[in-house]
Amino acid sequence: MTAKDAAIAVNRFGLGARPGELDAAAGDPKRWLLEQLEGPYEEPEELKGFATTAAHRADYFYRYMVVGYGLGAAQKEAKAKGDTAKVEKLAADIKRSLGGYVTWAAENFVIEYGARTNIALTTDRPFRERLVRFWSNHLVVPVIKQQTQVIAGAYEREAIRPRVTGKFADMLMASAKNPGMLVFLDNLESVGPSSAYGKASGKGLNENLAREILELHTMGVEGGYTQADVIELAKGITGWTTWPVFSSMDYQTQARRGDPPGGFVFYQDWHEPGDFTVVGKSYPAGGLAQGEAMLEDLARKPATARFLATKLARHFSADEPSADLVKRLADVYLAHDTDLSEMTRALVEADEVWTGAQSKLKQPEDYAISCYRALGLTVGGGAVPPMPLYDFDTYDRDAGNWAWLAGDPFGVLKSRSLDQFKGERAQMGANIANFYNDVKAMGQSPWNAPGPQGWYDRWSDWAGADSMLKRVEWSLALATTEGERAADPRAFLDTTLGALAPGDLKDAVARAATKPQGIGLVLASPDFQRR
Amino acid sequence: MIITRRTGLKSLGAAALWTSLTPNFALANAQTDRRFLFIFLRGGMDGLSAVPAYGEPNFKALRGELADGNPGEGTRFDMLKLDGLFALNPDLKAMHGLFHSGELTVVHAACHGYRDRSHFDAQDAFDRGTIDKAVKTGWLNRTLVSLPTEWKTGRDNCAMGLGPTLPLSLRGDAQVGSWSPPSAPNASPDTLERLAALYKRDGKLGPVLEKGLSASAMGNAMGDMGMEGKGFGSAVAFIEYAHAAATFLNSKDGPRLVTIDYGNWDSHSDQNGRSVPGPNNGNYAGRFPEFYLGLDRGIAALKGGLEPEVWAKTAIVMVTEFGRTVRINGTRGTDHGTGGAAFLLGGAVKGGRVLADWPGLKDGDLLDGRDLKPTTDLRALAKGVLREHLAVADATLEVVFPGSEAVKPLEGLIKT
């Protein structure tokens, strides 16, 4: 092992060196990486206290449908009685509840994005954090939809983050059952047309999640499945939903009010009856277990192994990874029953990833993070306090659909003050939002991949002229404001790029006219763009 | 997010470190004066929502609440009549005007050569110009390579992608520019000069940054780009990029070929956004009415922003990767399908027509019992426009769209 291997470990596998990190990796760079895969999952401090997907769903439902509909009905009644004062008060309450929610959802997103970013900026297990981001991008829930904006973070916390060193089969199942994925790919409203509820309501299939499970989550578009497989898998996972769902609210408020709100539920009477065949195997008619068996098998297909191995190798090794490396990773994956820890270990042990240094271009968000790490910066400075959520348990479910509103329905509005974003917290929110928008201007809106395929991962996907200009301008501006406080530029180069720094960059940094200029040349250099 | 206008580089001339921007005003001739704008509506725009076939007897039965009423009846989905069979989406008012002034052609029941309903494969196939994944360059880049040198000389960016990332269609051997609104303050020219020396040795990143700087300098030189940014959302972004495209295309020595991506058209649920009560004046915040409005306002911005003599030389092709299922799905939306609608518009276009070898919507008419059967290959549209508008030779069309010999270019698309 050489100094160059240490630099490869922190740059190619990690998120770029923080001060001192190259030294930590120098003793045994492979060991430094492999140790990050060990030990049980522990939730980072930064993420403690954020709401679950179920709580977010319940809250969303409460805000939009119960308060919206309920207050609307009360308003109508007041109008009929000619009570104009009450009509006006209710109008203000509706506006506060619904308008406030949209604002709060955006703020919640910013706050949780800040917490997640601060983990990346400060962690001493950056390889593990890269894996979280890699698998979160593979089974992605972006914030494209209003309903996913508030739960994309919770989805990643629940379905992805704890499982990056576990079995892929478990991660796939957790993802497909998570409200985040069910909402994003529309399965929450997919009803078997021949099911009891389908026949009564006329509601039908939505094949979106089933298609993307086959095309993007498991076998890959060339994995050998057909349109018929998509339909059969879609039928197999009908009834995988969350309570409540807007469009069938009457049904649910009447029949399902005892279910725990917001989380995953399986509705047998939404489930399409019958045996279904997916990729050559028949799955006998049944309930939840029918779809579960389909996913368990899809996770273990050789095509899935190849698809995942190719993506992992492409992410860490090269745009076009060697067929040999892909085969080795796929074999390990299958031999160890979809164990991601073993597959990742095989990746670190592969000779290919330690040669061909600097062949990958950092994606914009990783680039920005590596610049911040090099300077020892965080966004927002300090722990990000979680957002208080309305306590759904006080919702009196047994009091009928709307009768509970007669109590103190507006207490909930007071409990969530939007004033918390004043003062210091407003400044913190602005810092996070600025970081987000800067990365977005480089061509990547964090947590908002353009669709269920996630971010692409080749050089040509990121090396646009405008994107490169934005990176350079941004890092030079960052060095202007932060460079004076940084280390001597020559030492800065040694502790970030280390042995990967070419001679002309060393010379240019040594000759820099000012300290910020020297720091800027390091961060904006082509060598810092690569990994 | 307020985007401030860049002023620094202009006066400092920093871009001259990289490349010469010397304008060449002796260039203009009939052919090199033509403008071509390619707009890709990514995500699969529902062709039967953009251009409803209201005259089909079972259209309303198939589309349910996505298509109530007839043109002019004042229903919620109050379509804009084109002819006895087709109408436009109620929110496409400016485009409706262009149709009736003979500057917009609708192509319907159309699709590219790809059939498997994956967004990403379909988009890539379109961008490459072929379903063959061994082809690594884009069809517009290969078009550029083939164009005569007088088309390219004297222009620093003969082609530009608007947006922070370059679409695959523009990637390849010909160097092209890209542009998005500035977001960071200007760097000092001295630092840029030192950095330039470092990038010169990087064979991959050096030319890329050089293009970025020259596009940025061109943006400066033209002053206000109409991009006083106001927030998120691809509909808003599209309108803003349409303004920018008009500015770039108006420039004498600016690009002749420009692309805009307009994404997020994937409408699996609540497609009309008008069926579930909630906030926003009683309408659930569905995004698809807003998307059509964005499309229409962007087109209006182009028509209004291009100088009349430039508009007269402009052809705009607007496509999506596939249409969507004919029947409404279980969640008031539509799933991935095949045949859909495309648009050809601009002052150079012989418009006012719907080009469709209409396959019908009866059960036996549908592809796989679910999709609008594609009867026109969108490569025929693209080939026809390249041939008539940019004088691309027939042999070159086969390089641009490999393996498409059987797909004959559409004829009579452009005014002579």
Coordinates of C-alpha atoms in Angstrom, one line a residue, chain B residues 79-407:
Chain B
M79 CA -60.9 21.4 -26.0
L80 CA -59.7 23.8 -28.7
K81 CA -61.0 22.5 -32.1
L82 CA -58.5 21.8 -34.9
D83 CA -60.7 19.9 -37.3
G84 CA -63.6 17.4 -37.2
L85 CA -61.5 14.7 -35.5
F86 CA -58.8 16.5 -33.4
A87 CA -58.6 19.3 -30.9
L88 CA -55.9 20.7 -28.7
N89 CA -55.7 20.6 -24.9
P90 CA -57.6 23.5 -23.4
D91 CA -54.4 25.1 -22.1
L92 CA -52.6 25.2 -25.5
K93 CA -54.2 28.5 -26.6
A94 CA -51.2 30.1 -28.2
M95 CA -50.4 26.9 -30.1
H96 CA -54.0 26.8 -31.3
G97 CA -53.5 30.3 -32.7
L98 CA -50.4 29.1 -34.5
F99 CA -52.3 26.2 -36.0
H100 CA -54.9 28.5 -37.5
S101 CA -52.3 30.9 -38.8
G102 CA -50.6 28.1 -40.6
E103 CA -47.5 28.0 -38.5
L104 CA -48.0 24.7 -36.6
T105 CA -48.3 21.2 -37.8
V106 CA -49.5 18.4 -35.5
V107 CA -48.2 14.9 -36.1
H108 CA -50.3 12.2 -34.4
A109 CA -50.2 8.5 -33.8
A110 CA -46.4 8.9 -34.0
C111 CA -43.5 7.2 -32.2
H112 CA -39.8 6.6 -32.6
G113 CA -38.5 3.2 -33.5
Y114 CA -38.6 2.0 -29.9
R115 CA -41.4 -0.1 -28.5
D116 CA -40.7 -1.3 -25.0
R117 CA -42.2 1.4 -22.8
S118 CA -39.2 2.3 -20.7
H119 CA -38.8 6.0 -20.4
F120 CA -35.1 5.9 -20.2
D121 CA -34.4 3.5 -23.0
A122 CA -37.0 5.3 -25.2
Q123 CA -35.4 8.7 -24.5
D124 CA -31.9 7.4 -25.1
A125 CA -33.0 5.7 -28.3
F126 CA -34.5 9.1 -29.4
D127 CA -31.4 11.0 -28.4
R128 CA -29.1 8.5 -30.2
G129 CA -31.3 8.4 -33.2
T130 CA -31.4 4.6 -33.1
I131 CA -32.3 1.8 -30.7
D132 CA -28.7 0.4 -31.2
K133 CA -27.0 1.0 -27.9
A134 CA -23.6 0.5 -29.5
V135 CA -24.0 4.0 -31.0
K136 CA -22.6 6.4 -28.4
T137 CA -23.2 9.8 -30.0
G138 CA -26.4 11.8 -30.5
W139 CA -28.4 12.4 -33.7
L140 CA -28.1 16.2 -33.5
N141 CA -24.3 16.0 -32.9
R142 CA -24.0 13.8 -36.0
T143 CA -26.1 16.3 -37.9
L144 CA -23.7 19.0 -36.8
V145 CA -20.7 17.0 -37.9
S146 CA -22.2 16.6 -41.4
L147 CA -23.1 20.2 -41.9
P148 CA -20.9 22.3 -44.2
T149 CA -18.1 24.3 -42.5
E150 CA -19.6 27.7 -43.4
W151 CA -22.4 26.7 -41.1
K152 CA -20.0 26.4 -38.2
T153 CA -17.2 28.9 -38.8
G154 CA -17.3 32.2 -37.2
R155 CA -19.7 31.0 -34.6
D156 CA -18.3 30.1 -31.3
N157 CA -21.2 27.8 -30.5
C158 CA -23.0 26.7 -33.6
A159 CA -25.2 24.5 -31.4
M160 CA -26.2 24.9 -27.8
G161 CA -28.1 22.9 -25.2
L162 CA -30.0 25.1 -22.8
G163 CA -29.9 23.6 -19.3
P164 CA -27.3 22.6 -16.8
T165 CA -26.6 19.2 -18.4
L166 CA -26.1 18.5 -22.1
P167 CA -28.6 16.1 -23.6
L168 CA -27.4 12.9 -25.2
S169 CA -28.7 14.1 -28.5
L170 CA -26.0 16.8 -28.6
R171 CA -23.1 14.7 -27.4
G172 CA -20.5 13.4 -29.8
D173 CA -17.5 14.5 -31.9
A174 CA -18.7 18.0 -32.6
Q175 CA -18.0 20.4 -29.7
V176 CA -21.2 22.1 -28.6
G177 CA -22.0 24.6 -26.0
S178 CA -24.5 24.7 -23.1
W179 CA -25.9 27.4 -21.0
S180 CA -27.9 28.0 -17.9
P181 CA -28.4 31.2 -15.9
P182 CA -25.4 32.3 -13.9
S183 CA -25.5 31.4 -10.2
A184 CA -22.1 32.4 -8.6
P185 CA -20.2 35.7 -8.6
N186 CA -17.5 36.1 -11.2
A187 CA -14.1 34.8 -10.6
S188 CA -11.1 37.1 -10.9
P189 CA -9.5 37.0 -14.3
D190 CA -6.1 36.4 -12.8
T191 CA -7.3 33.3 -11.0
L192 CA -9.1 32.1 -14.2
E193 CA -5.9 32.6 -16.2
R194 CA -4.0 30.4 -13.7
L195 CA -6.7 27.8 -13.7
A196 CA -6.8 27.8 -17.5
A197 CA -3.2 26.6 -17.6
L198 CA -4.1 23.6 -15.4
Y199 CA -7.2 22.7 -17.5
K200 CA -5.2 22.8 -20.8
R201 CA -3.4 19.6 -19.9
D202 CA -6.7 17.8 -19.2
G203 CA -7.8 16.5 -22.5
K204 CA -11.4 15.7 -21.3
L205 CA -12.2 18.6 -19.0
G206 CA -10.2 21.4 -20.7
P207 CA -12.4 21.7 -23.8
V208 CA -15.5 21.4 -21.7
L209 CA -14.7 24.3 -19.5
E210 CA -13.6 26.3 -22.5
K211 CA -17.1 25.9 -24.1
G212 CA -18.7 26.9 -20.8
L213 CA -16.8 30.1 -20.6
S214 CA -17.4 31.1 -24.2
A215 CA -21.2 30.5 -23.8
S216 CA -21.1 32.5 -20.6
A217 CA -19.4 35.4 -22.4
M218 CA -22.0 35.3 -25.2
G219 CA -24.7 35.4 -22.6
N220 CA -23.0 38.5 -21.1
A221 CA -22.6 40.2 -24.4
M222 CA -26.3 39.9 -25.0
G223 CA -27.3 41.5 -21.7
D224 CA -30.7 40.6 -20.2
M225 CA -31.6 37.1 -21.0
G226 CA -35.0 37.3 -19.4
M227 CA -33.8 34.9 -16.7
E228 CA -34.6 36.8 -13.5
G229 CA -35.2 33.3 -12.1
K230 CA -38.2 32.8 -9.9
G231 CA -38.1 29.4 -8.3
F232 CA -38.6 25.8 -9.0
G233 CA -40.7 23.7 -11.4
S234 CA -39.9 22.6 -14.9
A235 CA -42.9 24.6 -16.3
V236 CA -41.4 27.8 -15.1
A237 CA -37.9 26.8 -16.2
F238 CA -39.2 25.9 -19.7
I239 CA -40.7 29.4 -20.2
E240 CA -37.5 30.9 -19.0
Y241 CA -35.4 28.8 -21.3
A242 CA -37.7 29.6 -24.2
H243 CA -37.0 33.3 -23.6
A244 CA -33.3 32.5 -23.5
A245 CA -33.5 30.5 -26.7
A246 CA -35.1 33.4 -28.5
T247 CA -32.3 35.6 -27.4
F248 CA -29.6 33.2 -28.5
L249 CA -31.3 32.5 -31.9
N250 CA -31.8 36.2 -32.6
S251 CA -28.1 36.7 -32.5
K252 CA -26.5 37.1 -35.9
D253 CA -23.4 35.1 -34.9
G254 CA -25.1 33.0 -32.3
P255 CA -26.1 29.3 -32.4
R256 CA -28.3 28.0 -35.2
L257 CA -29.3 24.8 -33.5
V258 CA -30.6 24.9 -29.9
T259 CA -32.2 22.3 -27.7
I260 CA -34.4 22.6 -24.6
D261 CA -35.5 19.7 -22.4
Y262 CA -38.8 20.0 -20.6
G263 CA -39.2 17.2 -18.2
N264 CA -41.6 15.5 -15.7
W265 CA -44.4 14.6 -18.1
D266 CA -45.0 11.2 -16.5
S267 CA -48.7 11.3 -15.6
H268 CA -49.7 8.1 -14.0
S269 CA -52.2 9.6 -11.7
D270 CA -54.5 12.6 -11.3
Q271 CA -53.6 13.7 -14.8
N272 CA -56.1 16.5 -15.2
G273 CA -55.5 17.5 -11.6
R274 CA -59.1 18.6 -11.4
S275 CA -60.8 15.6 -10.0
V276 CA -59.9 15.7 -6.3
P277 CA -61.1 18.6 -4.3
G278 CA -58.5 20.2 -2.0
P279 CA -56.6 23.4 -1.8
N280 CA -55.9 25.7 -4.7
N281 CA -59.4 27.0 -5.1
G282 CA -60.9 23.6 -4.7
N283 CA -58.6 21.9 -7.1
Y284 CA -56.0 19.3 -6.0
A285 CA -52.6 20.6 -6.9
G286 CA -52.2 18.4 -10.0
R287 CA -49.3 19.4 -12.2
F288 CA -50.5 18.6 -15.6
P289 CA -52.7 21.5 -16.4
E290 CA -49.8 23.7 -15.3
F291 CA -47.5 21.7 -17.6
Y292 CA -49.6 22.4 -20.7
L293 CA -49.8 26.1 -19.7
G294 CA -46.0 26.2 -19.3
L295 CA -45.7 24.6 -22.8
D296 CA -48.0 27.1 -24.3
R297 CA -46.5 30.1 -22.6
G298 CA -43.0 28.9 -23.6
I299 CA -44.1 28.7 -27.3
A300 CA -45.7 32.2 -27.0
A301 CA -42.4 33.4 -25.6
L302 CA -40.5 32.1 -28.6
K303 CA -42.9 33.5 -31.1
G304 CA -42.9 36.9 -29.3
G305 CA -39.2 36.9 -28.5
L306 CA -37.8 35.9 -32.0
E307 CA -37.5 38.9 -34.3
P308 CA -40.0 38.5 -37.2
E309 CA -37.4 37.8 -39.8
V310 CA -35.8 35.2 -37.5
W311 CA -39.1 33.6 -36.7
A312 CA -39.7 33.3 -40.5
K313 CA -36.5 31.2 -40.7
T314 CA -37.2 29.0 -37.7
A315 CA -38.4 25.4 -37.4
I316 CA -39.2 23.9 -34.0
V317 CA -39.6 20.2 -33.5
M318 CA -41.3 19.2 -30.3
V319 CA -41.5 15.5 -29.4
T320 CA -41.8 13.1 -26.5
E321 CA -40.4 9.6 -26.0
F322 CA -43.7 7.8 -26.2
G323 CA -47.5 8.3 -25.9
R324 CA -49.5 6.8 -23.1
T325 CA -52.2 4.2 -22.7
V326 CA -55.4 5.0 -24.5
R327 CA -57.6 4.0 -21.6
I328 CA -57.5 5.9 -18.3
N329 CA -55.9 3.7 -15.6
G330 CA -57.2 2.9 -12.1
T331 CA -55.8 6.2 -10.7
R332 CA -57.2 8.8 -13.2
G333 CA -54.0 8.8 -15.1
T334 CA -52.4 6.9 -18.0
D335 CA -49.5 4.4 -18.1
H336 CA -46.6 4.1 -20.5
G337 CA -47.8 3.6 -24.1
T338 CA -46.5 3.9 -27.6
G339 CA -48.1 6.2 -30.2
G340 CA -48.4 9.9 -29.3
A341 CA -48.4 13.4 -30.6
A342 CA -45.6 15.6 -31.8
F343 CA -45.5 19.2 -33.1
L344 CA -43.6 21.0 -35.8
L345 CA -43.9 24.8 -35.7
G346 CA -42.3 28.1 -36.6
G347 CA -42.4 30.7 -39.3
A348 CA -40.7 28.4 -41.8
V349 CA -43.2 25.6 -41.3
K350 CA -46.1 24.8 -43.7
G351 CA -48.6 24.4 -40.9
G352 CA -52.3 24.3 -40.2
R353 CA -52.4 20.6 -40.7
V354 CA -52.7 17.4 -38.7
L355 CA -50.5 14.7 -40.3
A356 CA -51.8 11.4 -39.2
D357 CA -52.4 8.0 -40.7
W358 CA -55.0 7.7 -38.1
P359 CA -55.3 4.1 -36.8
G360 CA -58.5 4.5 -34.9
L361 CA -59.4 3.7 -31.2
K362 CA -61.6 0.6 -31.5
D363 CA -60.4 -2.4 -29.5
G364 CA -58.9 -4.1 -32.6
D365 CA -57.1 -0.9 -33.6
L366 CA -54.9 -0.6 -30.5
L367 CA -51.4 -1.8 -30.2
D368 CA -51.3 -4.7 -27.7
G369 CA -54.9 -3.9 -26.9
R370 CA -53.8 -0.8 -25.0
D371 CA -51.7 1.8 -26.9
L372 CA -52.4 4.1 -29.8
K373 CA -50.9 2.3 -32.7
P374 CA -47.9 4.2 -34.1
T375 CA -48.3 4.8 -37.8
T376 CA -45.8 7.5 -38.3
D377 CA -42.2 7.2 -37.3
L378 CA -40.9 10.3 -35.7
R379 CA -37.6 9.8 -37.5
A380 CA -39.5 10.5 -40.7
L381 CA -40.5 13.8 -39.3
A382 CA -37.0 14.6 -38.1
K383 CA -35.5 13.5 -41.4
G384 CA -37.9 15.6 -43.4
V385 CA -37.1 18.7 -41.4
L386 CA -33.4 18.2 -41.6
R387 CA -33.6 17.7 -45.4
E388 CA -36.0 20.5 -46.2
H389 CA -34.9 23.0 -43.5
L390 CA -31.2 22.5 -43.2
A391 CA -30.5 20.9 -46.6
V392 CA -29.0 17.8 -45.1
A393 CA -28.3 15.3 -47.9
D394 CA -30.2 11.9 -48.1
A395 CA -27.0 9.9 -47.5
T396 CA -26.2 11.9 -44.4
L397 CA -29.7 11.2 -43.0
E398 CA -28.7 7.6 -42.8
V399 CA -25.7 8.5 -40.7
V400 CA -27.9 10.7 -38.5
F401 CA -30.5 7.9 -38.1
P402 CA -28.6 4.6 -38.6
G403 CA -30.6 1.7 -40.0
S404 CA -33.5 3.9 -41.0
E405 CA -33.5 3.3 -44.7
A406 CA -37.1 2.1 -44.6
V407 CA -38.2 5.3 -42.8

